[in-house]
Coordinates of C-alpha atoms and ligand atoms in Angstrom, one line a residue:
M1 CA 103.9 175.7 -49.6
K2 CA 103.9 172.0 -49.9
N3 CA 107.0 170.1 -51.3
E4 CA 106.2 169.2 -54.7
E5 CA 108.0 165.8 -54.5
K6 CA 108.2 164.0 -57.8
R7 CA 110.1 161.0 -56.2
A8 CA 108.7 157.9 -55.2
P9 CA 107.3 157.9 -51.8
D10 CA 109.7 155.6 -50.2
W11 CA 112.9 157.3 -51.9
W12 CA 114.7 157.3 -48.6
R13 CA 114.9 153.5 -48.6
T14 CA 118.3 153.7 -50.8
S15 CA 119.5 157.0 -49.0
T16 CA 122.0 157.4 -46.3
V17 CA 121.7 160.0 -43.7
Y18 CA 124.5 161.9 -42.2
Q19 CA 124.1 163.2 -38.4
V20 CA 125.2 166.5 -37.5
Y21 CA 125.8 167.5 -33.9
P22 CA 126.2 171.2 -34.6
K23 CA 127.9 172.2 -31.5
S24 CA 131.0 170.3 -32.3
F25 CA 130.9 170.4 -35.9
K26 CA 132.3 173.6 -37.4
D27 CA 132.8 177.0 -35.7
T28 CA 132.9 180.0 -37.8
T29 CA 132.8 182.7 -35.2
G30 CA 135.8 181.7 -32.9
R31 CA 133.4 181.2 -30.1
G32 CA 134.4 177.8 -29.7
S33 CA 131.1 175.9 -30.4
G34 CA 129.9 175.1 -33.9
D35 CA 127.1 176.9 -35.9
I36 CA 124.9 176.7 -38.8
R37 CA 127.3 178.4 -41.0
G38 CA 129.7 175.9 -40.4
L39 CA 127.8 172.9 -41.4
T40 CA 126.8 175.2 -44.6
E41 CA 130.6 175.5 -45.2
K42 CA 131.2 171.7 -45.0
L43 CA 128.3 170.6 -47.0
D44 CA 130.7 169.7 -50.1
Y45 CA 132.4 167.2 -47.8
I46 CA 129.3 165.7 -46.6
K47 CA 128.0 165.6 -50.4
G48 CA 131.6 163.9 -51.2
L49 CA 130.5 160.8 -49.1
G50 CA 127.3 160.6 -51.3
I51 CA 125.2 161.6 -48.5
D52 CA 121.4 162.8 -49.7
I53 CA 119.9 163.5 -46.1
V54 CA 121.5 165.7 -43.2
W55 CA 120.1 165.3 -40.1
L56 CA 120.7 168.6 -38.0
Q57 CA 120.2 168.1 -34.2
P58 CA 118.4 170.9 -32.3
V59 CA 119.4 174.7 -33.1
Y60 CA 116.3 176.0 -31.4
V61 CA 116.5 178.7 -28.6
S62 CA 117.6 177.0 -25.5
P63 CA 119.3 177.3 -22.2
Q64 CA 121.5 174.5 -23.4
N65 CA 121.5 172.2 -20.2
D66 CA 121.0 169.0 -22.6
N67 CA 122.7 170.8 -25.4
G68 CA 119.6 172.1 -27.2
Y69 CA 117.0 169.0 -26.2
D70 CA 115.5 171.5 -24.0
V71 CA 113.7 173.9 -26.4
A72 CA 112.7 177.2 -24.9
D73 CA 111.3 178.5 -28.5
Y74 CA 110.5 176.3 -31.2
Y75 CA 110.4 179.1 -33.5
N76 CA 113.6 180.5 -33.4
I77 CA 117.3 179.8 -33.7
D78 CA 119.7 180.3 -30.9
P79 CA 121.9 182.9 -31.3
A80 CA 124.6 180.5 -30.5
Y81 CA 124.1 178.7 -33.4
G82 CA 123.3 181.7 -35.9
T83 CA 120.0 183.2 -37.5
M84 CA 117.0 182.3 -39.3
E85 CA 118.8 183.7 -42.3
D86 CA 121.5 181.0 -41.7
F87 CA 119.1 178.3 -41.3
E88 CA 117.2 179.6 -44.9
Q89 CA 120.7 179.5 -46.4
L90 CA 121.6 176.2 -45.4
V91 CA 118.3 174.9 -46.9
Q92 CA 118.9 176.5 -50.1
E93 CA 122.4 175.3 -50.1
L94 CA 121.3 171.6 -49.5
K95 CA 118.8 172.2 -52.3
K96 CA 121.4 173.1 -55.0
R97 CA 123.4 169.8 -53.9
N98 CA 120.1 167.9 -54.2
M99 CA 120.2 167.0 -50.7
H100 CA 117.7 167.3 -47.9
L101 CA 117.4 168.4 -44.7
M102 CA 116.2 166.3 -41.8
I103 CA 115.6 168.4 -38.4
D104 CA 115.4 167.1 -34.7
I105 CA 111.9 167.8 -33.3
V106 CA 111.9 167.8 -29.2
V107 CA 108.0 167.5 -28.2
N108 CA 108.1 164.8 -25.3
H109 CA 109.3 167.8 -23.3
S110 CA 110.1 171.5 -23.4
S111 CA 112.7 173.4 -21.3
T112 CA 111.4 175.1 -18.3
E113 CA 112.6 178.2 -19.5
H114 CA 109.9 177.9 -22.4
P115 CA 106.9 180.7 -22.0
W116 CA 104.4 177.7 -21.9
F117 CA 106.0 176.4 -19.0
K118 CA 106.5 179.7 -17.2
E119 CA 102.9 180.4 -17.8
A120 CA 101.9 177.1 -16.4
K121 CA 103.9 177.2 -13.1
S122 CA 102.4 180.8 -12.3
S123 CA 99.3 179.4 -11.1
R124 CA 97.1 176.3 -10.9
D125 CA 94.3 177.8 -13.1
N126 CA 96.5 179.2 -15.7
P127 CA 95.4 178.2 -19.3
Y128 CA 98.9 176.7 -19.7
R129 CA 98.6 174.8 -16.7
D130 CA 97.4 171.6 -18.4
Y131 CA 100.4 171.8 -20.8
Y132 CA 102.5 170.1 -18.5
I133 CA 101.9 167.0 -16.2
W134 CA 101.3 168.0 -12.5
K135 CA 100.3 165.9 -9.6
D136 CA 99.7 166.4 -5.9
P137 CA 102.4 165.0 -3.6
A138 CA 102.1 161.7 -2.2
E139 CA 100.6 161.3 1.4
D140 CA 104.0 161.6 2.7
G141 CA 104.6 164.8 0.8
G142 CA 107.1 163.3 -1.4
P143 CA 106.9 162.5 -5.1
P144 CA 103.7 161.2 -6.5
N145 CA 105.5 158.0 -7.4
N146 CA 108.9 156.3 -7.8
W147 CA 109.8 157.0 -11.6
Q148 CA 113.3 157.9 -12.1
S149 CA 114.7 160.5 -14.3
K150 CA 116.8 158.8 -17.1
F151 CA 119.6 161.4 -15.9
G152 CA 119.3 160.1 -12.3
G153 CA 117.3 161.0 -9.5
S154 CA 113.4 161.1 -9.1
A155 CA 111.4 162.1 -12.2
W156 CA 109.4 164.7 -10.3
Q157 CA 110.2 168.3 -9.2
Y158 CA 108.4 169.9 -6.6
D159 CA 106.8 173.5 -7.1
E160 CA 106.7 175.4 -4.0
G161 CA 104.4 178.2 -5.4
T162 CA 101.7 175.8 -6.5
K163 CA 102.6 173.0 -4.2
Q164 CA 102.4 170.3 -6.8
Y165 CA 105.1 168.2 -8.8
Y166 CA 105.6 168.2 -12.6
L167 CA 107.1 165.2 -14.4
T168 CA 110.6 165.4 -15.8
L169 CA 111.8 162.0 -17.7
Y170 CA 115.3 163.8 -18.4
D171 CA 116.8 166.7 -16.9
K172 CA 115.2 168.8 -14.2
T173 CA 114.8 171.5 -16.8
Q174 CA 113.1 169.4 -19.4
A175 CA 109.3 169.3 -18.4
D176 CA 107.3 166.5 -20.0
L177 CA 104.3 168.0 -22.1
N178 CA 100.8 166.5 -21.6
W179 CA 99.9 164.9 -24.8
E180 CA 96.6 164.2 -23.3
N181 CA 95.8 168.0 -24.0
E182 CA 94.6 168.5 -27.5
K183 CA 96.0 172.0 -27.5
V184 CA 99.4 170.7 -27.1
R185 CA 98.9 168.4 -30.0
Q186 CA 97.8 171.3 -32.1
E187 CA 101.1 173.1 -31.2
V188 CA 103.1 170.3 -32.1
I189 CA 101.1 170.3 -35.5
D190 CA 101.6 173.9 -36.1
L191 CA 105.5 174.0 -35.1
L192 CA 105.9 170.8 -37.5
T193 CA 103.9 172.9 -40.2
F194 CA 106.2 175.9 -39.8
W195 CA 109.3 174.0 -40.4
A196 CA 107.8 172.1 -43.1
D197 CA 107.1 175.2 -44.7
K198 CA 110.7 176.2 -44.4
G199 CA 111.5 173.5 -46.7
V200 CA 112.8 170.9 -44.4
S201 CA 112.5 167.4 -45.8
G202 CA 112.2 165.5 -42.6
F203 CA 112.0 165.1 -38.9
R204 CA 113.9 163.1 -36.3
M205 CA 111.4 162.8 -33.4
D206 CA 113.2 162.9 -30.2
V207 CA 112.0 160.1 -27.9
I208 CA 108.9 160.3 -29.4
N209 CA 107.7 156.9 -28.1
L210 CA 107.2 158.4 -24.5
I211 CA 104.7 160.7 -25.1
S212 CA 101.7 158.9 -24.0
K213 CA 101.7 158.0 -20.4
D214 CA 99.9 155.5 -18.2
P215 CA 97.0 157.8 -16.9
A216 CA 97.1 156.1 -13.4
F217 CA 100.8 156.9 -13.0
P218 CA 101.4 153.7 -10.9
N219 CA 104.3 152.9 -8.9
D220 CA 106.9 150.6 -10.4
D221 CA 107.2 147.4 -8.3
G222 CA 110.6 146.9 -9.8
S223 CA 109.5 143.4 -11.5
V224 CA 111.0 144.4 -14.7
P225 CA 114.3 145.7 -14.8
P226 CA 115.4 148.5 -14.7
G227 CA 112.3 149.2 -12.7
D228 CA 112.4 152.9 -13.0
G229 CA 108.8 153.3 -14.4
R230 CA 109.6 153.1 -17.9
K231 CA 106.9 150.4 -18.4
F232 CA 104.3 153.0 -17.8
Y233 CA 105.1 155.7 -20.5
T234 CA 107.2 153.7 -23.0
D235 CA 105.0 153.0 -26.0
G236 CA 102.1 154.1 -24.0
P237 CA 98.3 153.7 -24.4
R238 CA 97.6 156.5 -27.2
V239 CA 101.2 156.7 -28.7
H240 CA 100.2 155.2 -32.1
E241 CA 97.0 157.4 -32.3
Y242 CA 98.9 160.6 -31.3
I243 CA 101.7 159.8 -34.2
K244 CA 98.9 159.0 -36.9
E245 CA 97.5 162.4 -36.2
L246 CA 100.8 163.9 -37.1
N247 CA 101.2 161.8 -40.1
E248 CA 98.0 162.7 -41.4
K249 CA 98.3 166.5 -40.6
V250 CA 102.0 167.1 -41.6
F251 CA 104.1 164.1 -42.7
R252 CA 101.8 162.9 -45.4
P253 CA 100.9 166.1 -47.2
Y254 CA 104.4 167.3 -47.0
H255 CA 105.9 164.0 -48.4
L256 CA 108.2 163.9 -45.4
V257 CA 110.8 161.5 -44.4
T258 CA 110.6 160.7 -40.6
V259 CA 112.6 158.7 -37.9
G260 CA 111.2 158.1 -34.4
E261 CA 113.6 157.5 -31.8
M262 CA 112.2 154.7 -30.0
S263 CA 113.4 154.4 -26.2
S264 CA 113.5 150.9 -24.7
T265 CA 110.9 149.8 -27.3
T266 CA 109.6 146.6 -29.0
L267 CA 110.0 145.1 -32.2
E268 CA 106.2 144.7 -32.4
H269 CA 105.6 148.4 -31.6
C270 CA 108.3 149.5 -34.1
I271 CA 106.7 147.6 -36.7
R272 CA 103.6 149.5 -36.1
Y273 CA 105.4 152.6 -36.1
S274 CA 107.4 152.2 -39.3
N275 CA 105.0 149.8 -41.5
P276 CA 103.9 152.4 -44.3
K277 CA 100.3 150.7 -44.2
E278 CA 100.0 152.3 -40.6
N279 CA 100.6 155.9 -41.7
E280 CA 103.2 156.7 -38.9
F281 CA 106.8 157.1 -39.4
S282 CA 109.3 156.1 -42.2
M283 CA 111.5 154.2 -39.8
T284 CA 112.4 154.0 -36.3
F285 CA 115.7 153.8 -34.2
S286 CA 115.9 151.3 -31.5
F287 CA 118.8 150.8 -29.0
H288 CA 118.9 147.0 -28.0
H289 CA 122.0 146.2 -30.1
L290 CA 123.7 149.1 -27.9
K291 CA 122.8 147.5 -24.7
V292 CA 124.9 144.4 -25.1
D293 CA 127.4 145.7 -22.6
Y294 CA 124.8 146.7 -20.0
P295 CA 124.6 144.1 -17.4
N296 CA 120.9 143.5 -16.6
G297 CA 120.0 146.4 -18.5
Q298 CA 122.0 148.7 -16.1
K299 CA 123.8 151.4 -18.2
W300 CA 126.1 152.6 -15.4
E301 CA 127.3 149.3 -14.6
L302 CA 130.3 147.6 -16.8
K303 CA 130.8 144.5 -18.5
P304 CA 132.6 143.2 -21.7
Y305 CA 130.1 143.4 -24.6
D306 CA 128.4 140.0 -25.8
F307 CA 129.1 139.2 -29.2
E308 CA 126.6 136.5 -29.6
E309 CA 123.8 138.7 -28.0
L310 CA 124.9 141.6 -30.6
K311 CA 124.3 139.3 -33.8
Q312 CA 121.1 138.0 -32.2
V313 CA 119.6 141.4 -31.6
L314 CA 120.7 142.9 -35.1
S315 CA 119.2 139.6 -36.5
D316 CA 116.0 139.6 -35.0
W317 CA 115.4 143.2 -35.9
Q318 CA 116.3 142.5 -39.5
V319 CA 114.1 139.5 -39.7
G320 CA 111.1 140.7 -37.6
M321 CA 111.1 144.1 -39.3
Q322 CA 111.2 142.5 -42.7
Q323 CA 108.4 140.1 -41.8
G324 CA 106.5 142.8 -40.4
G325 CA 106.7 145.4 -43.1
G326 CA 109.0 147.8 -40.8
W327 CA 111.9 149.6 -41.6
N328 CA 115.1 150.0 -39.4
A329 CA 117.2 153.1 -39.1
L330 CA 120.8 151.5 -39.1
F331 CA 123.2 152.9 -36.9
W332 CA 126.3 152.2 -34.7
N333 CA 126.9 155.6 -33.3
N334 CA 125.2 158.8 -32.3
H335 CA 125.5 161.7 -29.8
D336 CA 124.4 159.7 -26.9
Q337 CA 126.6 156.6 -27.2
P338 CA 130.3 155.9 -26.9
R339 CA 132.2 155.3 -30.3
A340 CA 131.2 151.9 -31.4
L341 CA 134.9 151.7 -32.9
S342 CA 136.1 151.9 -29.2
R343 CA 133.3 149.8 -27.9
F344 CA 133.2 146.7 -30.0
T345 CA 136.3 146.7 -31.9
N346 CA 140.1 147.9 -31.7
D347 CA 140.4 151.5 -31.8
S348 CA 144.4 151.5 -32.0
E349 CA 146.2 148.9 -33.7
Y350 CA 143.4 147.9 -35.8
R351 CA 141.7 151.1 -36.1
N352 CA 141.6 151.5 -39.7
E353 CA 140.2 148.0 -40.2
S354 CA 138.1 148.1 -37.6
A355 CA 136.2 151.3 -38.7
K356 CA 135.9 149.7 -41.9
L357 CA 134.5 146.2 -40.5
L358 CA 132.0 148.3 -38.6
A359 CA 130.8 150.0 -41.7
T360 CA 130.9 147.0 -44.1
T361 CA 128.8 144.9 -41.6
L362 CA 126.2 147.6 -40.9
H363 CA 125.8 148.8 -44.4
G364 CA 125.0 145.5 -45.7
L365 CA 121.8 145.2 -43.5
Q366 CA 118.2 146.4 -44.6
G367 CA 117.2 149.7 -43.5
T368 CA 118.4 153.4 -44.0
P369 CA 122.1 153.8 -42.7
Y370 CA 123.2 156.9 -40.5
V371 CA 126.5 158.0 -40.3
Y372 CA 127.3 160.2 -37.3
Q373 CA 129.9 162.7 -37.7
G374 CA 133.5 161.6 -37.2
E375 CA 132.5 157.9 -37.7
E376 CA 133.6 158.2 -41.6
I377 CA 137.1 159.4 -40.4
G378 CA 137.5 156.7 -37.6
M379 CA 137.1 159.1 -34.7
P380 CA 137.7 156.8 -31.5
D381 CA 136.5 157.7 -27.7
P382 CA 139.0 160.2 -26.4
K383 CA 141.2 159.4 -23.2
W384 CA 139.7 161.1 -20.5
N385 CA 142.1 162.6 -17.8
D386 CA 139.8 164.3 -15.2
I387 CA 136.2 164.5 -14.5
S388 CA 136.4 168.2 -15.1
E389 CA 136.7 167.5 -18.8
F390 CA 133.2 166.2 -18.9
R391 CA 130.3 168.6 -20.1
D392 CA 127.1 166.3 -20.3
V393 CA 124.6 166.9 -17.6
E394 CA 123.8 163.1 -17.4
S395 CA 127.7 162.4 -17.1
R396 CA 128.2 164.8 -14.4
N397 CA 124.9 163.6 -12.5
M398 CA 125.8 159.8 -12.7
Y399 CA 129.3 160.7 -11.4
N400 CA 127.9 161.9 -8.1
I401 CA 125.1 159.2 -8.0
L402 CA 127.5 156.4 -8.6
Q403 CA 129.5 157.8 -5.4
Q404 CA 126.4 158.2 -3.3
K405 CA 126.0 154.3 -4.2
G406 CA 129.2 153.5 -2.8
K407 CA 131.6 153.7 -5.8
T408 CA 135.0 155.6 -5.0
P409 CA 135.7 158.6 -6.9
E410 CA 138.1 156.7 -9.2
E411 CA 135.6 153.9 -10.0
A412 CA 133.0 156.5 -10.6
A413 CA 135.1 158.2 -13.0
H414 CA 136.1 155.3 -14.8
I415 CA 132.5 154.0 -15.5
V416 CA 131.6 157.7 -16.5
S417 CA 134.7 157.8 -18.9
V418 CA 133.5 154.5 -20.7
R419 CA 129.7 155.4 -20.6
S420 CA 129.5 159.1 -21.2
R421 CA 127.8 160.7 -24.0
D422 CA 130.8 163.2 -24.4
N423 CA 132.8 160.4 -25.7
S424 CA 131.0 161.1 -29.2
R425 CA 130.6 165.0 -28.6
L426 CA 134.3 166.0 -29.1
P427 CA 134.7 168.3 -32.1
M428 CA 135.1 167.0 -35.5
M429 CA 138.7 166.9 -36.6
W430 CA 139.0 168.5 -39.9
D431 CA 142.8 168.6 -40.3
D432 CA 146.2 169.1 -38.6
S433 CA 145.9 172.9 -37.6
D434 CA 145.3 174.3 -34.3
Q435 CA 142.4 173.1 -32.6
A436 CA 142.0 170.3 -35.4
G437 CA 140.3 173.3 -37.7
F438 CA 137.1 173.2 -35.5
T439 CA 137.7 176.6 -34.1
T440 CA 139.9 179.4 -33.6
G441 CA 138.9 180.0 -30.1
T442 CA 138.8 177.9 -27.1
P443 CA 136.6 174.6 -27.7
W444 CA 133.5 174.3 -25.6
I445 CA 134.8 170.7 -24.9
K446 CA 138.4 169.3 -25.2
I447 CA 139.8 168.3 -28.6
D448 CA 141.1 164.6 -29.3
E449 CA 145.1 165.0 -29.1
R450 CA 145.3 162.6 -31.9
Y451 CA 143.9 165.1 -34.6
P452 CA 147.4 165.6 -36.2
F453 CA 146.8 162.0 -38.0
I454 CA 143.0 161.5 -37.4
N455 CA 141.2 164.1 -39.4
A456 CA 139.1 164.6 -42.5
K457 CA 141.7 166.0 -44.8
V458 CA 144.1 163.0 -44.5
Q459 CA 141.0 160.9 -44.9
V460 CA 139.9 162.7 -48.0
E461 CA 143.1 162.7 -49.5
D462 CA 143.8 159.0 -49.2
P463 CA 141.8 156.9 -51.7
D464 CA 142.1 153.5 -49.0
S465 CA 140.8 155.5 -46.3
I466 CA 137.9 154.7 -44.1
Y467 CA 136.0 158.0 -45.4
H468 CA 136.2 156.2 -49.0
H469 CA 135.2 153.0 -47.6
Y470 CA 132.0 154.6 -46.6
R471 CA 131.5 156.6 -50.0
K472 CA 131.7 153.1 -51.8
L473 CA 129.3 151.6 -49.6
I474 CA 126.6 154.5 -49.7
E475 CA 127.1 154.5 -53.4
Y476 CA 126.3 150.4 -53.7
R477 CA 123.2 151.1 -51.5
K478 CA 122.0 153.5 -54.4
K479 CA 122.9 151.0 -57.2
I480 CA 122.6 147.6 -55.8
P481 CA 118.8 146.5 -55.2
V482 CA 119.5 143.4 -53.1
L483 CA 120.9 145.9 -50.3
T484 CA 117.3 147.3 -50.1
D485 CA 115.2 144.4 -50.8
G486 CA 117.2 141.5 -50.1
K487 CA 115.8 138.8 -47.3
Y488 CA 118.4 138.5 -44.5
V489 CA 119.5 135.1 -43.7
R490 CA 122.2 134.8 -40.8
L491 CA 125.1 132.6 -41.8
D492 CA 127.4 132.4 -38.8
E493 CA 125.7 130.1 -36.2
G494 CA 127.1 131.3 -33.3
H495 CA 130.8 131.6 -34.1
K496 CA 132.6 133.2 -31.7
Q497 CA 134.7 135.5 -33.8
I498 CA 132.6 135.8 -37.2
Y499 CA 129.5 137.6 -37.8
A500 CA 128.1 136.3 -41.2
Y501 CA 125.1 137.1 -43.2
A502 CA 123.6 137.0 -46.6
R503 CA 121.1 139.2 -48.5
I504 CA 119.0 137.5 -51.0
N505 CA 116.5 138.3 -53.6
A506 CA 115.3 136.5 -56.9
S507 CA 118.6 137.6 -59.0
E508 CA 121.3 138.7 -56.7
T509 CA 122.6 137.4 -53.4
L510 CA 124.9 139.5 -51.2
V511 CA 127.2 137.8 -48.6
V512 CA 128.9 139.8 -45.6
V513 CA 131.5 138.2 -43.4
S514 CA 133.2 139.9 -40.6
N515 CA 136.0 138.9 -38.0
F516 CA 135.0 140.8 -35.0
S517 CA 138.3 139.6 -33.0
Q518 CA 142.0 140.3 -32.9
E519 CA 142.8 136.6 -34.0
E520 CA 142.7 135.2 -37.3
A521 CA 139.3 133.2 -37.8
R522 CA 138.5 130.2 -39.7
F523 CA 134.9 130.3 -41.0
D524 CA 132.9 127.3 -42.7
F525 CA 129.9 128.4 -44.4
P526 CA 126.7 126.3 -43.4
K527 CA 126.4 123.3 -45.6
N528 CA 123.0 124.5 -47.3
F529 CA 124.7 127.8 -48.2
T530 CA 127.9 126.2 -49.7
E531 CA 126.2 125.1 -52.8
K532 CA 125.3 128.8 -53.5
I533 CA 128.7 129.8 -53.8
P534 CA 129.6 129.8 -57.6
E535 CA 132.8 127.4 -58.1
D536 CA 133.9 129.7 -60.9
G537 CA 135.1 132.4 -58.5
S538 CA 132.5 134.4 -60.2
A539 CA 131.3 136.2 -57.0
K540 CA 132.5 139.6 -56.9
L541 CA 134.4 141.0 -54.1
L542 CA 132.3 144.4 -53.6
I543 CA 134.5 145.7 -50.7
G544 CA 137.0 144.5 -48.1
N545 CA 139.5 145.9 -45.5
T546 CA 142.7 144.2 -46.7
E547 CA 145.0 144.5 -49.2
D548 CA 144.4 140.9 -50.6
Q549 CA 141.2 140.2 -52.4
P550 CA 139.9 137.1 -51.1
E551 CA 137.6 135.0 -53.2
L552 CA 134.4 133.7 -51.6
S553 CA 134.8 129.9 -51.0
P554 CA 133.0 127.4 -48.7
I555 CA 135.8 127.7 -46.1
M556 CA 137.4 131.3 -45.3
K557 CA 140.4 132.4 -43.2
L558 CA 139.8 135.8 -42.3
P559 CA 142.6 138.0 -40.7
P560 CA 142.1 140.1 -37.4
Y561 CA 139.2 142.6 -38.0
G562 CA 138.8 141.1 -41.7
S563 CA 135.5 141.8 -42.9
Y564 CA 134.3 141.5 -46.7
M565 CA 131.2 142.1 -49.0
W566 CA 130.5 139.8 -52.2
L567 CA 127.8 140.0 -54.8
M568 CA 126.8 137.0 -56.8
K569 CA 123.9 135.5 -58.8
T570 CA 121.2 133.8 -56.6
T571 CA 120.9 130.2 -57.7
H572 CA 117.7 128.3 -56.9
Ligands
GLC1 C1 117.3 161.8 -27.0 C2 118.4 162.7 -27.2 C3 119.2 162.9 -26.1 C4 118.4 163.8 -25.1 C5 117.2 163.0 -24.8 C6 116.2 164.2 -24.2 O1 117.5 160.6 -26.2 O2 119.1 161.7 -28.3 O3 120.4 163.7 -26.4 O4 119.2 164.0 -24.0 O5 116.3 162.6 -25.7 O6 115.8 164.8 -24.9

């Protein structure tokens, strides 16, 4: 049965999404890792923030080599997370609260434990062979080309039995599906339909811009960094065609909200993916703003982040998507990124101000904001003591690869501790009880020792907390149209400490000014903007992160990590 949506087709433009990494959210069994019931138990907490869409990460049957992004059965729940009844109950409980469920769909690849892959591997003429990408060895017997896995090493795995290589852009146990094969596309349509019939309202499509590979599978000559082959399969030749088919057969008939995760993409492609006229996705995730601390695009090397580049990237995407009619998914954090709080601001002395600054800065932009579990209570990256504390396959691989490339074990451990995805995968800190209220057992990954004072209970009880700051921003998005439709104008003109922008529609103007530094900052609005600032002080401070209530004026003094949002009438 299809959803009988009475809402506007783009209702999600005023929504905020809450991302749940179930393994680290809430354990109800004492096994030490989170489960679906744990999420259901905490729905009122999420609802309290004003959230209307919950994105639940993969809970399908999986060997968990990449924490569920390696799916072995697209139609069943992994017992580690619960049962199908638990899932159905989650859907019901969300509906009761007028909330929506978005689930994660991982169809660039499947686990090598999936029955399709087992069949495919069994012989060259098995009917499932062509579900995956198989190539003969190169002349020297090595891999068919020099493409690298995103998790390190060659992207090709050799199968002794059938004497061919298969492609794995991620872990060795994540085999890339062959979308050229019509049967694979039909399988995807079938599984999407199955979950839509279960009552989910949307899909987050994992690395979906990698599904169409250059059919020639050329070697990468390294002329464009990082030179690992990605230019031959990113936003590939048939990707838009494939997505349009999913839209026509599933997204549109079921009125779904969809977000595509776009790895190393371009603005031009994201406009196409997310402009409603194209009938592809509702919106896209892109990552360029989270690469501003990658020297030369290299994730596994360190440099301080480039503030100007950060502002430039955010602004280019704001302006570009707006002009092209696309729609951004806005985010600072997810399960693949270290915490922005630790990365771009000060997570100790100014933790509270910094978390609010990041929130205000992001939630003033155009797009649909995403809040990743723990962000709303100001969870920082943990302090890592030893490499054995890491669980993530990518981090473990890279620790070894960095040493093979000449780093000392200490240097390699340092780089991993800064870059590891595990930084954001520590259990949610609910209260000051044992194991932060996450589990009664032994947690699958360590708990941050700061939980006695950084936890959800403290945050919910304090009206001035980071949590309530998020709550206000989420509410404003529902109520203040300029947050959705306002034209973006950057105002800071290369200031070394300040990021400032306005959002303008015919009747209202919103202004956001944030000091991303530890020192006080002076900010002069550009001349052509000062005349728009009302002299009678009628610009209303919507939200700030200091006790004083600064008035909007042509020259501002901001304290360390000060950040404010004002609303005023548009003057012409
Ligand atoms: C996406 C997921 C990440 C996963 C990868 C492979 O980037 O967010 O966690 O490892 O895809 O599925």
